[in-house]
PDB file of C-alpha atoms in Angstrom:
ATOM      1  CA  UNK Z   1     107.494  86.757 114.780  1.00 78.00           C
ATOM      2  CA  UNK Z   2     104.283  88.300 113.850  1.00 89.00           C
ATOM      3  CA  UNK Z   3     103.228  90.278 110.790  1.00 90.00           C
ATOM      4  CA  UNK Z   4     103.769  93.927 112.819  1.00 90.00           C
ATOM      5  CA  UNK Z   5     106.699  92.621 114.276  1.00 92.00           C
ATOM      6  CA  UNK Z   6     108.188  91.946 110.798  1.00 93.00           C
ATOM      7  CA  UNK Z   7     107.365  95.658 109.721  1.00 93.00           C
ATOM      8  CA  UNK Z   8     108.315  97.582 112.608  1.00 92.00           C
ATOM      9  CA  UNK Z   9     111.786  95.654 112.234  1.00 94.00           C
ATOM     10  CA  UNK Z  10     112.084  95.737 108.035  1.00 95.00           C
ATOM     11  CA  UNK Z  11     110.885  99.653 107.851  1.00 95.00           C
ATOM     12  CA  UNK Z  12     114.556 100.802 108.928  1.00 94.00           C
ATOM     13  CA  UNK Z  13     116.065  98.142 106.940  1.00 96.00           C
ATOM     14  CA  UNK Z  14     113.726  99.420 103.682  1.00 96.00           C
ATOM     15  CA  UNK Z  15     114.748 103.059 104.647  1.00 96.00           C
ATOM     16  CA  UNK Z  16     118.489 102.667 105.275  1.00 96.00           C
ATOM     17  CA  UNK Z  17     118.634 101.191 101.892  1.00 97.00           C
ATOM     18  CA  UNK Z  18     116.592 103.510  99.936  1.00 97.00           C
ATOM     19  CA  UNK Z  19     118.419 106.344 100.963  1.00 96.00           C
ATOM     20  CA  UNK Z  20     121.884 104.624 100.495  1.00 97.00           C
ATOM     21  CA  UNK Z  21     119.897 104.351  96.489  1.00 97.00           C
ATOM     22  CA  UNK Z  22     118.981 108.157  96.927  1.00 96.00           C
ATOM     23  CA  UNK Z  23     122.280 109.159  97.992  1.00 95.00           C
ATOM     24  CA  UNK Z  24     123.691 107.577  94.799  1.00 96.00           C
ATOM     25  CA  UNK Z  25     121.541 109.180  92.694  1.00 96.00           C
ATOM     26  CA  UNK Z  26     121.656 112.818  94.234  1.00 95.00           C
ATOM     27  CA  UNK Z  27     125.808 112.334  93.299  1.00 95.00           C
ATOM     28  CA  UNK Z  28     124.913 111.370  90.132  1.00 96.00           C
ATOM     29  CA  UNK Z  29     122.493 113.816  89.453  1.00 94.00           C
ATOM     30  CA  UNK Z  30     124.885 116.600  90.700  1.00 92.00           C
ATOM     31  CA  UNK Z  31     127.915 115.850  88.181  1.00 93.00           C
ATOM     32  CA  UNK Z  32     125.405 115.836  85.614  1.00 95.00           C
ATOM     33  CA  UNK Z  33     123.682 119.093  86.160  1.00 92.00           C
ATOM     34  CA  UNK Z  34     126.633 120.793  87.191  1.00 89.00           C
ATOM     35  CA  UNK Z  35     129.895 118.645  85.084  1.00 92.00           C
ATOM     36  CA  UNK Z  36     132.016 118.365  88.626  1.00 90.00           C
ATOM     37  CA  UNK Z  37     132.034 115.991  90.941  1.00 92.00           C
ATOM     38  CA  UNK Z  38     129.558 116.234  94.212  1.00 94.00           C
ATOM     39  CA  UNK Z  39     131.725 118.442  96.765  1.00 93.00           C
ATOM     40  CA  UNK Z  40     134.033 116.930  99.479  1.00 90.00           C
ATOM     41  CA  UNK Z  41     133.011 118.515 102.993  1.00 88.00           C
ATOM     42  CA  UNK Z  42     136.574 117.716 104.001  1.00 91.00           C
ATOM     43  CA  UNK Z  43     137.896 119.386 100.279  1.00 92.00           C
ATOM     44  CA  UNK Z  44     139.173 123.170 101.059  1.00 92.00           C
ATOM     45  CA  UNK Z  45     139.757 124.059  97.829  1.00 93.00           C
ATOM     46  CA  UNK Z  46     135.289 123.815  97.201  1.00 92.00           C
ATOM     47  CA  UNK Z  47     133.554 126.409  98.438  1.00 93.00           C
ATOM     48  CA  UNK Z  48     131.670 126.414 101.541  1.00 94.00           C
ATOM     49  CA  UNK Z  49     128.765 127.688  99.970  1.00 93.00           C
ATOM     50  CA  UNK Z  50     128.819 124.473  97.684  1.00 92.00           C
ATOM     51  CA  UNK Z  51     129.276 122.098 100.067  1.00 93.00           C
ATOM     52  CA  UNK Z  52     126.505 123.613 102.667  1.00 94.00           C
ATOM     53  CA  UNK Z  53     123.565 123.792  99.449  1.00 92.00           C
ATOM     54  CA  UNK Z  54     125.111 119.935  98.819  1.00 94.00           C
ATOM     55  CA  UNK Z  55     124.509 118.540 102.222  1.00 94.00           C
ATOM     56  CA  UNK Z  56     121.089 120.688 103.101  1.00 96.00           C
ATOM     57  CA  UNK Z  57     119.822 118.710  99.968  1.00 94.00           C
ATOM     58  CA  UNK Z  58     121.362 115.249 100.887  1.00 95.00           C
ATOM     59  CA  UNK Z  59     119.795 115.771 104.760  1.00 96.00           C
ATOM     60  CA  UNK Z  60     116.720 116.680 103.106  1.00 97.00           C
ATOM     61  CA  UNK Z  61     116.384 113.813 100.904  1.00 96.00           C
ATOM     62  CA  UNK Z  62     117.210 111.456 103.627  1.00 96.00           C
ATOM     63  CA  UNK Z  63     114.527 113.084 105.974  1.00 97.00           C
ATOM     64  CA  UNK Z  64     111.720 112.956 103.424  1.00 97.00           C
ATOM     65  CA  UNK Z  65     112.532 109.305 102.804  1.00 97.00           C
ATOM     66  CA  UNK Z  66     113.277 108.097 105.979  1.00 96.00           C
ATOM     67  CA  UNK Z  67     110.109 109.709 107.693  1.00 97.00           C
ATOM     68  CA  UNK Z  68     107.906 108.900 104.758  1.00 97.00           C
ATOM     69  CA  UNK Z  69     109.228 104.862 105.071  1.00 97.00           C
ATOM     70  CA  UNK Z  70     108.128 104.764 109.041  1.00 96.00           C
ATOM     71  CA  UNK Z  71     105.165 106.938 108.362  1.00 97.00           C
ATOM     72  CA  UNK Z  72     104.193 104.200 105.442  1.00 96.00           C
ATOM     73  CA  UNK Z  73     105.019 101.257 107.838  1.00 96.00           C
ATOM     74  CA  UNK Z  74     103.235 102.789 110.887  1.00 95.00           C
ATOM     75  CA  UNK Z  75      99.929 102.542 108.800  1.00 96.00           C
ATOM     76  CA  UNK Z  76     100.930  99.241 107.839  1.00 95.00           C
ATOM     77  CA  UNK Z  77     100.719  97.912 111.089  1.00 94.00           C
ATOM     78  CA  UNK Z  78      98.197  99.361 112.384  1.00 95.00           C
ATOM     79  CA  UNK Z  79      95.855  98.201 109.815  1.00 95.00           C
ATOM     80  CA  UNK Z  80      97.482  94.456 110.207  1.00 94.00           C
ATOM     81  CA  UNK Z  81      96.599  95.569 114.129  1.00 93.00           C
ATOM     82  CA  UNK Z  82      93.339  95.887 113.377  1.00 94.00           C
ATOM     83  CA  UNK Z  83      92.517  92.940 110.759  1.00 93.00           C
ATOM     84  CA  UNK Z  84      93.861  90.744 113.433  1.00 91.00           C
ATOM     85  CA  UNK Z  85      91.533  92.198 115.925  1.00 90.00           C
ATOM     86  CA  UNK Z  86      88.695  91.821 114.059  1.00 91.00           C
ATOM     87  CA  UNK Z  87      89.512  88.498 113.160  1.00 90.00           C
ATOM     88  CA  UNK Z  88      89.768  87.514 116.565  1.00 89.00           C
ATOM     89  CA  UNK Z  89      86.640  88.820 117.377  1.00 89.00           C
ATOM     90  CA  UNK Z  90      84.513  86.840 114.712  1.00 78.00           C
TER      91      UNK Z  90
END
């Protein structure tokens, strides 16, 4: 398996993880800032409201990381693309 290979396959890996991390720390970070627990989307005695604002922020955290992750990795390989290339050329 080949360095680009290796990146193109651990980038998910690095992202699923990192937001699993995120998603930890958005909970946490709720129940401080607001004393309650994150809402329950399944919960019909939260509000609607709550849970909506709750989720748009989780989605949004997970979209920023996951797309910054491939973005990140994308450059990674090309540049390993490239160094090879170059190093088969000399």
């Amino acid at each position: 398996m080949n360095k680009v290979s290796v990146i193109r396959v651990a980038a998910p890996i690095v992202a699923a993880g990192t937001v699993f991390l995120a998603g930890k720390a958005l909970r946490a970070g709720y129940s401080v800032a607001t004393g309650s627990e994150p809402p329950k989307p399944d919960d019909p005695d939260v509000p609607i409201a709550r849970v909506i604002v709750f989720a748009v922020a989780a989605a949004g955290v997970t979209a920023v990381i996951t797309v910054s992750i491939q973005r990140g990795a994308a450059k990674a390989a090309l540049r390993v693309e490239r160094e090879e290339a170059a190093a088969a050329l000399a």
